[in-house]
Each structure stands twice: as C-alpha cells, then as structure tokens.
Amino acid sequence: MLIKKNSEVPWSEITPRWLYLNRRKFLTGVFGLTAGALAGQTLRELAWPTQKVQAAKLSVAAKSPFSTTEQVTPYDDVTHYNNFYEFGTGKEDPAMNATRFQTSPWSVKVSGLVDKPRTFSVEELQKLAPLEERIYRHRCVEAWSIVVPWIGYSFSALLKEVSPQPKAKFVAFESYYSPSQMPLGSRAGIELPYIEGLRLDEAMHPLTLLCFGMFGESLPNQDGAPVRMVIPWKYGFKSIKSLVKIKLVEKKPDTTWNLANPVEYGFYSNVNPGVDHPRWSQAKERRLGEFFRRNTLMFNGYDQVASLYTGMDLRKNF
Ligand SMILES: Nc1nc2c(c(=O)[nH]1)N[C@H]1C(S)=C(S)[C@@H](COP(=O)(O)O)O[C@H]1N2
Ligand SMILES: [Mo]
C-alpha cells in the first residue's frame, strides 16, 4: 500500500522481484559461508533468523474444492514479503518485528446485530467447524500476487453460530492494536487499529475464509496470527490480520485504506483488471518468484462471486 502521492509506481515495481530475490540469495550466501558453521545453524536461519517462530501443526480435515491447482508460492516468500503496517511499512519489516508479538491468550468479540453475541477464545473459534486447506490466489493492490495454502473454514460458519438479525447488512472487522507491542504503528501513516468491512452477503459467501494457519501450521505472526480473514477475490488489504473484533451492523462500516485515501481505495476493492488504480495499472501482476508478469483475472479468477455484484457499476463501486 502506498500513501505518498508523489510516488508513481507501486512498491513491487520500485524494487523488482528478481532484484529482491537476488539480494536474499546473496545474503544467504554471504552469511552461510562466513558464520554458518560457527553456530551450527542452517543458511536459511541465518538469512532469516525470524522464521517459524511458535508454529504449531494444524491438522486439516479436508482439502477444499475451492483450491487452485496453481503452484504454491514458497513459504519463505509468503512469510518475508508482507504488508502488516503495525509492524512497519517495509515488506521485510513484519517478519523481523513481529517475532515477539503475543498472540496467546487471544479472544475475538462478536457483537452488534446478532441474537447470540459472544466472545470466543481462539481455541473455541478453531473448533467451530472442520479446518480445511484452501489454496487461494492472493492479489495485493500493489500488483504482486502469491498462492497460499491457507487453513481455516468458511466465515459463514461463525456467522451462523451468532445468528445475525435481519437488520444486519454489513460486517465490520477490527485488528488488534497495542502501541507497546507495535511501536512502529504510530509511523504507519494509517489510522490504527486497522479496520475492514464486508457486505453481509460477501461475508456469507463460502469462499470467505476465517483463517488460522498456512502451510500446515498455525499462522506466522507476520501473516496475521492467530486468526485473520482471507477474501480471495478482493485486493489483499481487505484480508484483515490479527482479528479481535467482529460487529454486525446496518450501515457500511469505515475501512482503513478508504479512510486514508478514498480516491484510491474503495470499500469493495474487488480485483478488477479493467479498473486501474489512479497511479498504476491493475491489468497485470507479478507472482512472487516469477519473472514475467501475468494477466490479472476479474475477481482474481473467482467467477463464482460475480452474482454478488449484478447490476452494480464496478467502476463506481471500486
Ligand atoms: N491488520 C492489518 N491487516 C492487514 C494489513 C495491515 O497492514 N494490517 N495489510 C493488508 C494488505 S495490504 C495485504 S496485501 C495483506 C497481506 O497479507 P500477507 O502478508 O499474509 O500476504 O494483509 C492485509 N491485512
Ligand atoms: Mo496489499
């Protein structure tokens, strides 16, 4: 995400992926040759000392028919090229700065226009429905993309548990925020806590995932531990991390990036190659680790959501 108005291109283009990857290979090589043997650590651990902190195995009941068969992006890329502004605005910042993030105990409060408001511990939440592995394409508004084997279940299972009232039309989400745990948050350039929202029918769509893990394990801190949303047909910033509050409401809720820059970031933010960002094209994307850019697909290829938007002008409702 970008805030500076004078910048003309997204971050992914400022630092091309191949440069970024080469720099990492270089780091791995240098550290590996010099200090590697000393500590008896692997090359990887030296280059990326933060990886695989606190990961716990998550057993998955089923593979999902929603999964893409496209090649999964390497774990190291998914966990070291992140947007999580609470832990810094650089792509490598969250992996470095979220290592000591306290994610236990953790609870999620569900309130608002529901018959059965409730605060769930994350352990309770995890048991509400069988966990599935869902391999989704994930497309950032900055025109890079990844393919991730998420673990979770359809968010609709949680909604059913709390019984939304007929007046409920939207779902508002809020991330955890603690200035002491997230000192860089004050310099993020966005208002925190991070907030997001969906229309109720979007939230009810089976593709909308309440997510607890990836790559067979609990979520790494930098990817939104211990629980986040994943909405695969929308730009990545809709997929709010480290969720603590869910509220069913009647009116369209405020959302962080729309508040920060309403001209550039709308409420819907459906992936749409035909509607450019004011400062760059959305027609193509760079899949992390790939050299050539690929075409971006309408709804990120999730055509099954198209009926949610019939009759809507997606240029106005960007
Ligand atoms: N709380 C919070 N959630 C967030 C963000 C953030 O800065 N804070 N960044 C968003 C953006 S812009 C993207 S692209 C995705 C990135 O998810 P990933 O790092 O797991 O790939 O998280 C989204 N969720
Ligand atoms: Mo993003």
mmCIF file of C-alpha atoms and ligand atoms in Angstrom:
data_model
loop_
_atom_site.group_PDB
_atom_site.id
_atom_site.type_symbol
_atom_site.label_atom_id
_atom_site.label_comp_id
_atom_site.label_asym_id
_atom_site.label_seq_id
_atom_site.Cartn_x
_atom_site.Cartn_y
_atom_site.Cartn_z
ATOM 1 C CA MET A 1 0.000 0.000 0.000
ATOM 2 C CA LEU A 2 1.191 3.468 -0.708
ATOM 3 C CA ILE A 3 0.412 6.766 0.827
ATOM 4 C CA LYS A 4 2.946 9.117 -0.707
ATOM 5 C CA LYS A 5 1.225 10.940 -3.512
ATOM 6 C CA ASN A 6 4.440 11.733 -5.354
ATOM 7 C CA SER A 7 5.252 8.106 -5.919
ATOM 8 C CA GLU A 8 4.112 6.952 -9.323
ATOM 9 C CA VAL A 9 4.565 3.210 -9.172
ATOM 10 C CA PRO A 10 3.758 0.504 -6.667
ATOM 11 C CA TRP A 11 6.432 -0.815 -4.355
ATOM 12 C CA SER A 12 6.651 -4.077 -6.227
ATOM 13 C CA GLU A 13 7.821 -2.176 -9.260
ATOM 14 C CA ILE A 14 10.190 0.107 -7.383
ATOM 15 C CA THR A 15 12.047 -2.945 -6.108
ATOM 16 C CA PRO A 16 11.535 -5.535 -8.819
ATOM 17 C CA ARG A 17 11.037 -9.014 -7.509
ATOM 18 C CA TRP A 18 14.079 -10.502 -9.179
ATOM 19 C CA LEU A 19 16.302 -7.882 -7.545
ATOM 20 C CA TYR A 20 14.736 -8.566 -4.213
ATOM 21 C CA LEU A 21 15.182 -12.306 -4.587
ATOM 22 C CA ASN A 22 18.778 -11.940 -5.709
ATOM 23 C CA ARG A 23 19.551 -9.779 -2.721
ATOM 24 C CA ARG A 24 18.209 -12.508 -0.466
ATOM 25 C CA LYS A 25 20.186 -15.207 -2.212
ATOM 26 C CA PHE A 26 23.231 -13.015 -1.793
ATOM 27 C CA LEU A 27 22.586 -12.610 1.929
ATOM 28 C CA THR A 28 22.098 -16.322 2.343
ATOM 29 C CA GLY A 29 25.350 -16.981 0.549
ATOM 30 C CA VAL A 30 27.448 -14.478 2.469
ATOM 31 C CA PHE A 31 26.195 -15.403 5.909
ATOM 32 C CA GLY A 32 26.265 -19.039 5.046
ATOM 33 C CA LEU A 33 29.932 -19.013 4.104
ATOM 34 C CA THR A 34 31.179 -16.926 6.979
ATOM 35 C CA ALA A 35 29.195 -17.619 10.102
ATOM 36 C CA GLY A 36 27.200 -20.645 9.118
ATOM 37 C CA ALA A 37 29.404 -23.353 10.530
ATOM 38 C CA LEU A 38 30.067 -21.466 13.746
ATOM 39 C CA ALA A 39 26.638 -21.611 15.229
ATOM 40 C CA GLY A 40 25.680 -24.822 13.512
ATOM 41 C CA GLN A 41 22.690 -23.057 12.072
ATOM 42 C CA THR A 42 21.291 -23.586 8.647
ATOM 43 C CA LEU A 43 21.907 -20.989 5.967
ATOM 44 C CA ARG A 44 18.253 -20.184 5.990
ATOM 45 C CA GLU A 45 18.127 -19.455 9.682
ATOM 46 C CA LEU A 46 20.999 -17.058 9.346
ATOM 47 C CA ALA A 47 19.485 -15.198 6.473
ATOM 48 C CA TRP A 48 16.065 -15.229 8.056
ATOM 49 C CA PRO A 49 16.504 -15.672 11.791
ATOM 50 C CA THR A 50 12.843 -14.951 12.387
ATOM 51 C CA GLN A 51 11.264 -17.810 10.612
ATOM 52 C CA LYS A 52 8.961 -20.465 12.043
ATOM 53 C CA VAL A 53 8.529 -18.876 15.429
ATOM 54 C CA GLN A 54 5.856 -20.528 17.563
ATOM 55 C CA ALA A 55 4.372 -22.526 14.705
ATOM 56 C CA ALA A 56 2.102 -25.368 15.741
ATOM 57 C CA LYS A 57 0.882 -28.124 13.458
ATOM 58 C CA LEU A 58 -2.736 -27.744 12.451
ATOM 59 C CA SER A 59 -4.483 -30.841 11.281
ATOM 60 C CA VAL A 60 -6.752 -30.376 8.373
ATOM 61 C CA ALA A 61 -9.907 -32.418 7.925
ATOM 62 C CA ALA A 62 -10.270 -31.886 4.222
ATOM 63 C CA LYS A 63 -8.800 -30.371 1.126
ATOM 64 C CA SER A 64 -11.140 -27.862 -0.374
ATOM 65 C CA PRO A 65 -12.738 -27.949 -3.814
ATOM 66 C CA PHE A 66 -12.108 -24.189 -3.876
ATOM 67 C CA SER A 67 -8.355 -24.747 -4.084
ATOM 68 C CA THR A 68 -6.439 -23.696 -7.151
ATOM 69 C CA THR A 69 -4.029 -26.191 -8.676
ATOM 70 C CA GLU A 70 -1.577 -23.396 -9.451
ATOM 71 C CA GLN A 71 1.869 -23.658 -7.955
ATOM 72 C CA VAL A 72 2.070 -22.609 -4.311
ATOM 73 C CA THR A 73 4.418 -19.683 -3.587
ATOM 74 C CA PRO A 74 7.464 -20.687 -1.497
ATOM 75 C CA TYR A 75 6.968 -20.409 2.270
ATOM 76 C CA ASP A 76 9.893 -18.032 2.640
ATOM 77 C CA ASP A 77 8.355 -15.572 0.210
ATOM 78 C CA VAL A 78 4.900 -15.741 1.774
ATOM 79 C CA THR A 79 6.429 -15.089 5.198
ATOM 80 C CA HIS A 80 9.030 -12.460 4.268
ATOM 81 C CA TYR A 81 7.227 -10.251 1.800
ATOM 82 C CA ASN A 82 4.309 -8.920 3.829
ATOM 83 C CA ASN A 83 2.103 -5.956 4.435
ATOM 84 C CA PHE A 84 1.360 -5.563 8.131
ATOM 85 C CA TYR A 85 1.805 -1.873 8.859
ATOM 86 C CA GLU A 86 1.519 -2.305 12.603
ATOM 87 C CA PHE A 87 4.983 -3.877 12.359
ATOM 88 C CA GLY A 88 6.498 -1.481 9.827
ATOM 89 C CA THR A 89 5.798 -0.425 6.274
ATOM 90 C CA GLY A 90 8.642 -2.295 4.545
ATOM 91 C CA LYS A 91 7.916 -5.692 3.045
ATOM 92 C CA GLU A 92 10.519 -7.398 5.242
ATOM 93 C CA ASP A 93 9.609 -5.483 8.408
ATOM 94 C CA PRO A 94 6.764 -7.679 9.687
ATOM 95 C CA ALA A 95 8.918 -10.830 9.648
ATOM 96 C CA MET A 96 11.592 -9.020 11.641
ATOM 97 C CA ASN A 97 9.430 -7.018 14.004
ATOM 98 C CA ALA A 98 6.571 -9.383 14.844
ATOM 99 C CA THR A 99 8.649 -12.192 16.315
ATOM 100 C CA ARG A 100 7.700 -11.420 19.909
ATOM 101 C CA PHE A 101 4.091 -10.483 19.196
ATOM 102 C CA GLN A 102 1.949 -12.016 21.987
ATOM 103 C CA THR A 103 -0.858 -13.971 20.369
ATOM 104 C CA SER A 104 -1.916 -16.075 23.336
ATOM 105 C CA PRO A 105 -4.259 -15.794 25.137
ATOM 106 C CA TRP A 106 -6.427 -14.358 22.365
ATOM 107 C CA SER A 107 -10.110 -13.753 22.031
ATOM 108 C CA VAL A 108 -12.439 -12.450 19.373
ATOM 109 C CA LYS A 109 -15.537 -10.496 20.321
ATOM 110 C CA VAL A 110 -18.576 -10.876 18.083
ATOM 111 C CA SER A 111 -21.238 -8.243 18.723
ATOM 112 C CA GLY A 112 -23.777 -5.923 17.143
ATOM 113 C CA LEU A 113 -26.919 -7.054 15.336
ATOM 114 C CA VAL A 114 -26.815 -10.712 16.364
ATOM 115 C CA ASP A 115 -29.081 -12.784 18.604
ATOM 116 C CA LYS A 116 -26.179 -14.532 20.301
ATOM 117 C CA PRO A 117 -23.290 -12.109 20.856
ATOM 118 C CA ARG A 118 -20.266 -13.890 22.227
ATOM 119 C CA THR A 119 -16.572 -13.606 22.903
ATOM 120 C CA PHE A 120 -14.693 -16.652 21.636
ATOM 121 C CA SER A 121 -11.251 -17.733 22.658
ATOM 122 C CA VAL A 122 -9.254 -18.513 19.550
ATOM 123 C CA GLU A 123 -9.249 -22.181 20.628
ATOM 124 C CA GLU A 124 -13.064 -22.178 20.736
ATOM 125 C CA LEU A 125 -13.180 -20.426 17.412
ATOM 126 C CA GLN A 126 -10.914 -23.013 15.826
ATOM 127 C CA LYS A 127 -13.285 -25.791 16.837
ATOM 128 C CA LEU A 128 -16.450 -24.267 15.412
ATOM 129 C CA ALA A 129 -16.097 -26.054 12.081
ATOM 130 C CA PRO A 130 -13.718 -28.556 10.493
ATOM 131 C CA LEU A 131 -10.498 -26.940 9.297
ATOM 132 C CA GLU A 132 -9.849 -27.118 5.577
ATOM 133 C CA GLU A 133 -6.832 -26.379 3.487
ATOM 134 C CA ARG A 134 -7.696 -23.768 0.865
ATOM 135 C CA ILE A 135 -5.103 -22.930 -1.732
ATOM 136 C CA TYR A 136 -6.066 -19.437 -2.848
ATOM 137 C CA ARG A 137 -4.610 -16.838 -5.137
ATOM 138 C CA HIS A 138 -3.935 -13.670 -3.115
ATOM 139 C CA ARG A 139 -3.589 -10.429 -5.075
ATOM 140 C CA CYS A 140 -2.255 -7.267 -3.455
ATOM 141 C CA VAL A 141 -3.460 -3.934 -4.808
ATOM 142 C CA GLU A 142 0.229 -3.164 -5.403
ATOM 143 C CA ALA A 143 0.174 -5.654 -8.288
ATOM 144 C CA TRP A 144 2.057 -8.569 -6.750
ATOM 145 C CA SER A 145 0.435 -11.889 -6.022
ATOM 146 C CA ILE A 146 1.034 -15.137 -4.208
ATOM 147 C CA VAL A 147 -0.620 -18.563 -3.946
ATOM 148 C CA VAL A 148 -1.097 -19.664 -0.357
ATOM 149 C CA PRO A 149 -2.307 -22.905 1.242
ATOM 150 C CA TRP A 150 -4.407 -21.291 3.978
ATOM 151 C CA ILE A 151 -6.095 -23.277 6.750
ATOM 152 C CA GLY A 152 -9.494 -22.336 8.059
ATOM 153 C CA TYR A 153 -13.197 -22.620 7.401
ATOM 154 C CA SER A 154 -15.883 -20.540 5.741
ATOM 155 C CA PHE A 155 -16.602 -17.447 7.804
ATOM 156 C CA SER A 156 -20.312 -18.197 7.367
ATOM 157 C CA ALA A 157 -19.945 -20.976 9.984
ATOM 158 C CA LEU A 158 -19.120 -18.352 12.606
ATOM 159 C CA LEU A 159 -21.968 -16.106 11.485
ATOM 160 C CA LYS A 160 -24.450 -18.965 11.838
ATOM 161 C CA GLU A 161 -23.213 -19.517 15.379
ATOM 162 C CA VAL A 162 -24.149 -15.972 16.433
ATOM 163 C CA SER A 163 -27.416 -15.684 14.437
ATOM 164 C CA PRO A 164 -27.365 -12.370 12.564
ATOM 165 C CA GLN A 165 -30.548 -10.313 12.853
ATOM 166 C CA PRO A 166 -32.480 -9.259 9.747
ATOM 167 C CA LYS A 167 -31.308 -5.662 10.162
ATOM 168 C CA ALA A 168 -27.653 -6.667 9.841
ATOM 169 C CA LYS A 169 -26.351 -5.683 6.384
ATOM 170 C CA PHE A 170 -22.585 -5.404 6.868
ATOM 171 C CA VAL A 171 -19.814 -6.964 8.926
ATOM 172 C CA ALA A 172 -17.168 -4.719 10.488
ATOM 173 C CA PHE A 173 -13.775 -6.141 11.456
ATOM 174 C CA GLU A 174 -11.068 -4.801 13.736
ATOM 175 C CA SER A 175 -7.449 -5.856 14.228
ATOM 176 C CA TYR A 176 -5.569 -5.970 17.471
ATOM 177 C CA TYR A 177 -3.568 -2.852 18.190
ATOM 178 C CA SER A 178 -1.154 -2.178 21.004
ATOM 179 C CA PRO A 179 1.289 0.733 20.725
ATOM 180 C CA SER A 180 3.657 -1.017 23.133
ATOM 181 C CA GLN A 181 3.734 -4.232 21.096
ATOM 182 C CA MET A 182 3.574 -2.359 17.821
ATOM 183 C CA PRO A 183 5.705 0.743 18.305
ATOM 184 C CA LEU A 184 6.049 1.263 14.556
ATOM 185 C CA GLY A 185 2.277 1.593 14.273
ATOM 186 C CA SER A 186 2.474 5.284 15.095
ATOM 187 C CA ARG A 187 4.557 5.788 11.954
ATOM 188 C CA ALA A 188 2.424 3.637 9.664
ATOM 189 C CA GLY A 189 0.654 6.609 8.105
ATOM 190 C CA ILE A 190 -2.726 4.967 8.600
ATOM 191 C CA GLU A 191 -5.125 5.108 11.487
ATOM 192 C CA LEU A 192 -4.899 2.125 13.800
ATOM 193 C CA PRO A 193 -6.440 -0.187 14.836
ATOM 194 C CA TYR A 194 -6.793 -1.454 11.297
ATOM 195 C CA ILE A 195 -10.456 -1.826 10.355
ATOM 196 C CA GLU A 196 -12.189 -3.500 7.450
ATOM 197 C CA GLY A 197 -15.658 -4.453 6.312
ATOM 198 C CA LEU A 198 -17.732 -6.619 4.031
ATOM 199 C CA ARG A 199 -21.327 -6.616 2.923
ATOM 200 C CA LEU A 200 -23.146 -9.417 4.756
ATOM 201 C CA ASP A 201 -23.664 -11.457 1.576
ATOM 202 C CA GLU A 202 -19.938 -11.184 0.806
ATOM 203 C CA ALA A 203 -19.125 -12.313 4.327
ATOM 204 C CA MET A 204 -21.554 -15.230 3.924
ATOM 205 C CA HIS A 205 -20.006 -16.382 0.642
ATOM 206 C CA PRO A 206 -18.346 -19.779 1.151
ATOM 207 C CA LEU A 207 -15.044 -18.502 -0.314
ATOM 208 C CA THR A 208 -14.700 -16.007 2.557
ATOM 209 C CA LEU A 209 -12.306 -17.709 4.918
ATOM 210 C CA LEU A 210 -11.737 -17.394 8.639
ATOM 211 C CA CYS A 211 -8.092 -18.352 8.669
ATOM 212 C CA PHE A 212 -5.927 -19.849 11.411
ATOM 213 C CA GLY A 213 -2.977 -21.198 9.529
ATOM 214 C CA MET A 214 -0.948 -21.755 6.399
ATOM 215 C CA PHE A 215 1.407 -24.435 5.099
ATOM 216 C CA GLY A 216 0.053 -26.983 7.593
ATOM 217 C CA GLU A 217 0.775 -24.846 10.646
ATOM 218 C CA SER A 218 -0.662 -22.019 12.690
ATOM 219 C CA LEU A 219 -0.269 -18.562 11.140
ATOM 220 C CA PRO A 220 3.143 -16.940 11.476
ATOM 221 C CA ASN A 221 2.857 -13.629 13.337
ATOM 222 C CA GLN A 222 3.699 -11.611 10.248
ATOM 223 C CA ASP A 223 0.826 -13.212 8.334
ATOM 224 C CA GLY A 224 -1.794 -12.272 10.907
ATOM 225 C CA ALA A 225 -1.603 -14.696 13.831
ATOM 226 C CA PRO A 226 -3.578 -16.129 15.423
ATOM 227 C CA VAL A 227 -6.635 -15.502 13.251
ATOM 228 C CA ARG A 228 -7.341 -13.400 10.167
ATOM 229 C CA MET A 229 -9.730 -13.054 7.264
ATOM 230 C CA VAL A 230 -8.968 -14.110 3.688
ATOM 231 C CA ILE A 231 -11.234 -12.835 0.906
ATOM 232 C CA PRO A 232 -9.569 -14.146 -2.244
ATOM 233 C CA TRP A 233 -11.499 -12.165 -4.886
ATOM 234 C CA LYS A 234 -10.626 -8.829 -3.278
ATOM 235 C CA TYR A 235 -7.362 -6.928 -3.050
ATOM 236 C CA GLY A 236 -5.195 -8.117 -0.176
ATOM 237 C CA PHE A 237 -5.872 -5.174 2.107
ATOM 238 C CA LYS A 238 -9.438 -6.426 2.677
ATOM 239 C CA SER A 239 -7.976 -9.563 4.307
ATOM 240 C CA ILE A 240 -7.551 -8.116 7.782
ATOM 241 C CA LYS A 241 -4.985 -9.680 10.094
ATOM 242 C CA SER A 242 -4.864 -10.493 13.816
ATOM 243 C CA LEU A 243 -8.579 -10.111 14.260
ATOM 244 C CA VAL A 244 -10.076 -9.168 17.646
ATOM 245 C CA LYS A 245 -13.496 -7.706 16.900
ATOM 246 C CA ILE A 246 -16.355 -8.562 14.579
ATOM 247 C CA LYS A 247 -19.508 -6.480 14.606
ATOM 248 C CA LEU A 248 -22.662 -6.878 12.557
ATOM 249 C CA VAL A 249 -24.027 -3.506 11.578
ATOM 250 C CA GLU A 250 -26.699 -1.880 9.467
ATOM 251 C CA LYS A 251 -24.593 0.750 7.684
ATOM 252 C CA LYS A 252 -21.481 0.380 5.586
ATOM 253 C CA PRO A 253 -18.545 0.446 8.020
ATOM 254 C CA ASP A 254 -15.422 2.580 7.674
ATOM 255 C CA THR A 255 -12.338 0.830 6.346
ATOM 256 C CA THR A 256 -8.715 1.780 6.965
ATOM 257 C CA TRP A 257 -7.493 2.376 3.424
ATOM 258 C CA ASN A 258 -10.667 4.080 2.340
ATOM 259 C CA LEU A 259 -10.260 6.497 5.259
ATOM 260 C CA ALA A 260 -6.594 7.037 4.395
ATOM 261 C CA ASN A 261 -7.181 7.661 0.704
ATOM 262 C CA PRO A 262 -10.783 7.410 -0.537
ATOM 263 C CA VAL A 263 -9.835 8.284 -4.109
ATOM 264 C CA GLU A 264 -7.519 5.299 -4.391
ATOM 265 C CA TYR A 265 -9.120 2.647 -2.198
ATOM 266 C CA GLY A 266 -12.803 1.846 -2.242
ATOM 267 C CA PHE A 267 -14.971 -0.233 0.033
ATOM 268 C CA TYR A 268 -15.445 -3.094 -2.418
ATOM 269 C CA SER A 269 -11.926 -3.436 -3.776
ATOM 270 C CA ASN A 270 -12.751 -6.427 -5.915
ATOM 271 C CA VAL A 271 -9.812 -7.489 -8.038
ATOM 272 C CA ASN A 272 -10.561 -5.947 -11.415
ATOM 273 C CA PRO A 273 -8.052 -5.740 -14.278
ATOM 274 C CA GLY A 274 -10.364 -3.272 -16.058
ATOM 275 C CA VAL A 275 -10.317 -0.634 -13.336
ATOM 276 C CA ASP A 276 -6.899 0.853 -12.798
ATOM 277 C CA HIS A 277 -5.591 2.297 -9.588
ATOM 278 C CA PRO A 278 -5.193 6.069 -10.121
ATOM 279 C CA ARG A 279 -1.403 5.660 -10.109
ATOM 280 C CA TRP A 280 -0.868 2.325 -11.833
ATOM 281 C CA SER A 281 -2.493 -0.322 -13.994
ATOM 282 C CA GLN A 282 -4.215 -3.313 -12.448
ATOM 283 C CA ALA A 283 -4.209 -5.284 -15.707
ATOM 284 C CA LYS A 284 -1.177 -7.384 -14.802
ATOM 285 C CA GLU A 285 0.501 -8.697 -11.715
ATOM 286 C CA ARG A 286 3.834 -10.112 -10.659
ATOM 287 C CA ARG A 287 3.525 -13.517 -8.998
ATOM 288 C CA LEU A 288 6.308 -13.561 -6.410
ATOM 289 C CA GLY A 289 9.198 -15.590 -7.739
ATOM 290 C CA GLU A 290 8.167 -15.289 -11.390
ATOM 291 C CA PHE A 291 9.932 -13.202 -13.978
ATOM 292 C CA PHE A 292 7.153 -12.396 -16.429
ATOM 293 C CA ARG A 293 4.048 -10.612 -15.331
ATOM 294 C CA ARG A 294 0.777 -12.415 -15.781
ATOM 295 C CA ASN A 295 -2.660 -11.091 -16.595
ATOM 296 C CA THR A 296 -4.824 -10.264 -13.620
ATOM 297 C CA LEU A 297 -8.183 -12.008 -13.731
ATOM 298 C CA MET A 298 -11.574 -10.457 -12.967
ATOM 299 C CA PHE A 299 -12.419 -11.238 -9.323
ATOM 300 C CA ASN A 300 -8.927 -12.744 -9.183
ATOM 301 C CA GLY A 301 -10.370 -15.671 -11.128
ATOM 302 C CA TYR A 302 -13.150 -16.368 -8.602
ATOM 303 C CA ASP A 303 -16.011 -16.010 -11.066
ATOM 304 C CA GLN A 304 -18.457 -17.620 -8.664
ATOM 305 C CA VAL A 305 -18.784 -14.296 -6.821
ATOM 306 C CA ALA A 306 -19.924 -12.341 -9.893
ATOM 307 C CA SER A 307 -23.597 -12.704 -8.976
ATOM 308 C CA LEU A 308 -22.975 -10.736 -5.773
ATOM 309 C CA TYR A 309 -22.464 -7.656 -7.937
ATOM 310 C CA THR A 310 -25.053 -7.918 -10.687
ATOM 311 C CA GLY A 311 -26.433 -4.523 -11.580
ATOM 312 C CA MET A 312 -23.615 -2.692 -9.816
ATOM 313 C CA ASP A 313 -21.263 -0.345 -11.641
ATOM 314 C CA LEU A 314 -17.900 -1.748 -10.570
ATOM 315 C CA ARG A 315 -16.145 1.350 -11.842
ATOM 316 C CA LYS A 316 -18.044 3.490 -9.347
ATOM 317 C CA ASN A 317 -18.019 0.820 -6.659
ATOM 318 C CA PHE A 318 -14.295 0.159 -6.891
HETATM 319 N N1 LIG B 1 -4.085 -5.531 10.481
HETATM 320 C C1 LIG B 1 -3.620 -5.477 9.215
HETATM 321 N N2 LIG B 1 -4.124 -6.315 8.291
HETATM 322 C C2 LIG B 1 -3.651 -6.295 7.023
HETATM 323 C C3 LIG B 1 -2.662 -5.351 6.629
HETATM 324 C C4 LIG B 1 -2.140 -4.481 7.627
HETATM 325 O O1 LIG B 1 -1.259 -3.632 7.380
HETATM 326 N N3 LIG B 1 -2.646 -4.583 8.903
HETATM 327 N N4 LIG B 1 -2.222 -5.316 5.304
HETATM 328 C C5 LIG B 1 -3.136 -5.862 4.283
HETATM 329 C C6 LIG B 1 -2.519 -5.960 2.954
HETATM 330 S S1 LIG B 1 -2.265 -4.511 2.110
HETATM 331 C C7 LIG B 1 -2.236 -7.164 2.372
HETATM 332 S S2 LIG B 1 -1.673 -7.274 0.770
HETATM 333 C C8 LIG B 1 -2.385 -8.436 3.154
HETATM 334 C C9 LIG B 1 -1.064 -9.169 3.124
HETATM 335 O O2 LIG B 1 -1.183 -10.441 3.703
HETATM 336 P P1 LIG B 1 0.102 -11.377 3.773
HETATM 337 O O3 LIG B 1 1.221 -10.544 4.339
HETATM 338 O O4 LIG B 1 -0.254 -12.532 4.668
HETATM 339 O O5 LIG B 1 0.400 -11.824 2.385
HETATM 340 O O6 LIG B 1 -2.750 -8.215 4.511
HETATM 341 C C10 LIG B 1 -3.731 -7.206 4.703
HETATM 342 N N5 LIG B 1 -4.157 -7.173 6.092
HETATM 343 MO MO MO B 2 -1.958 -5.154 -0.134
#
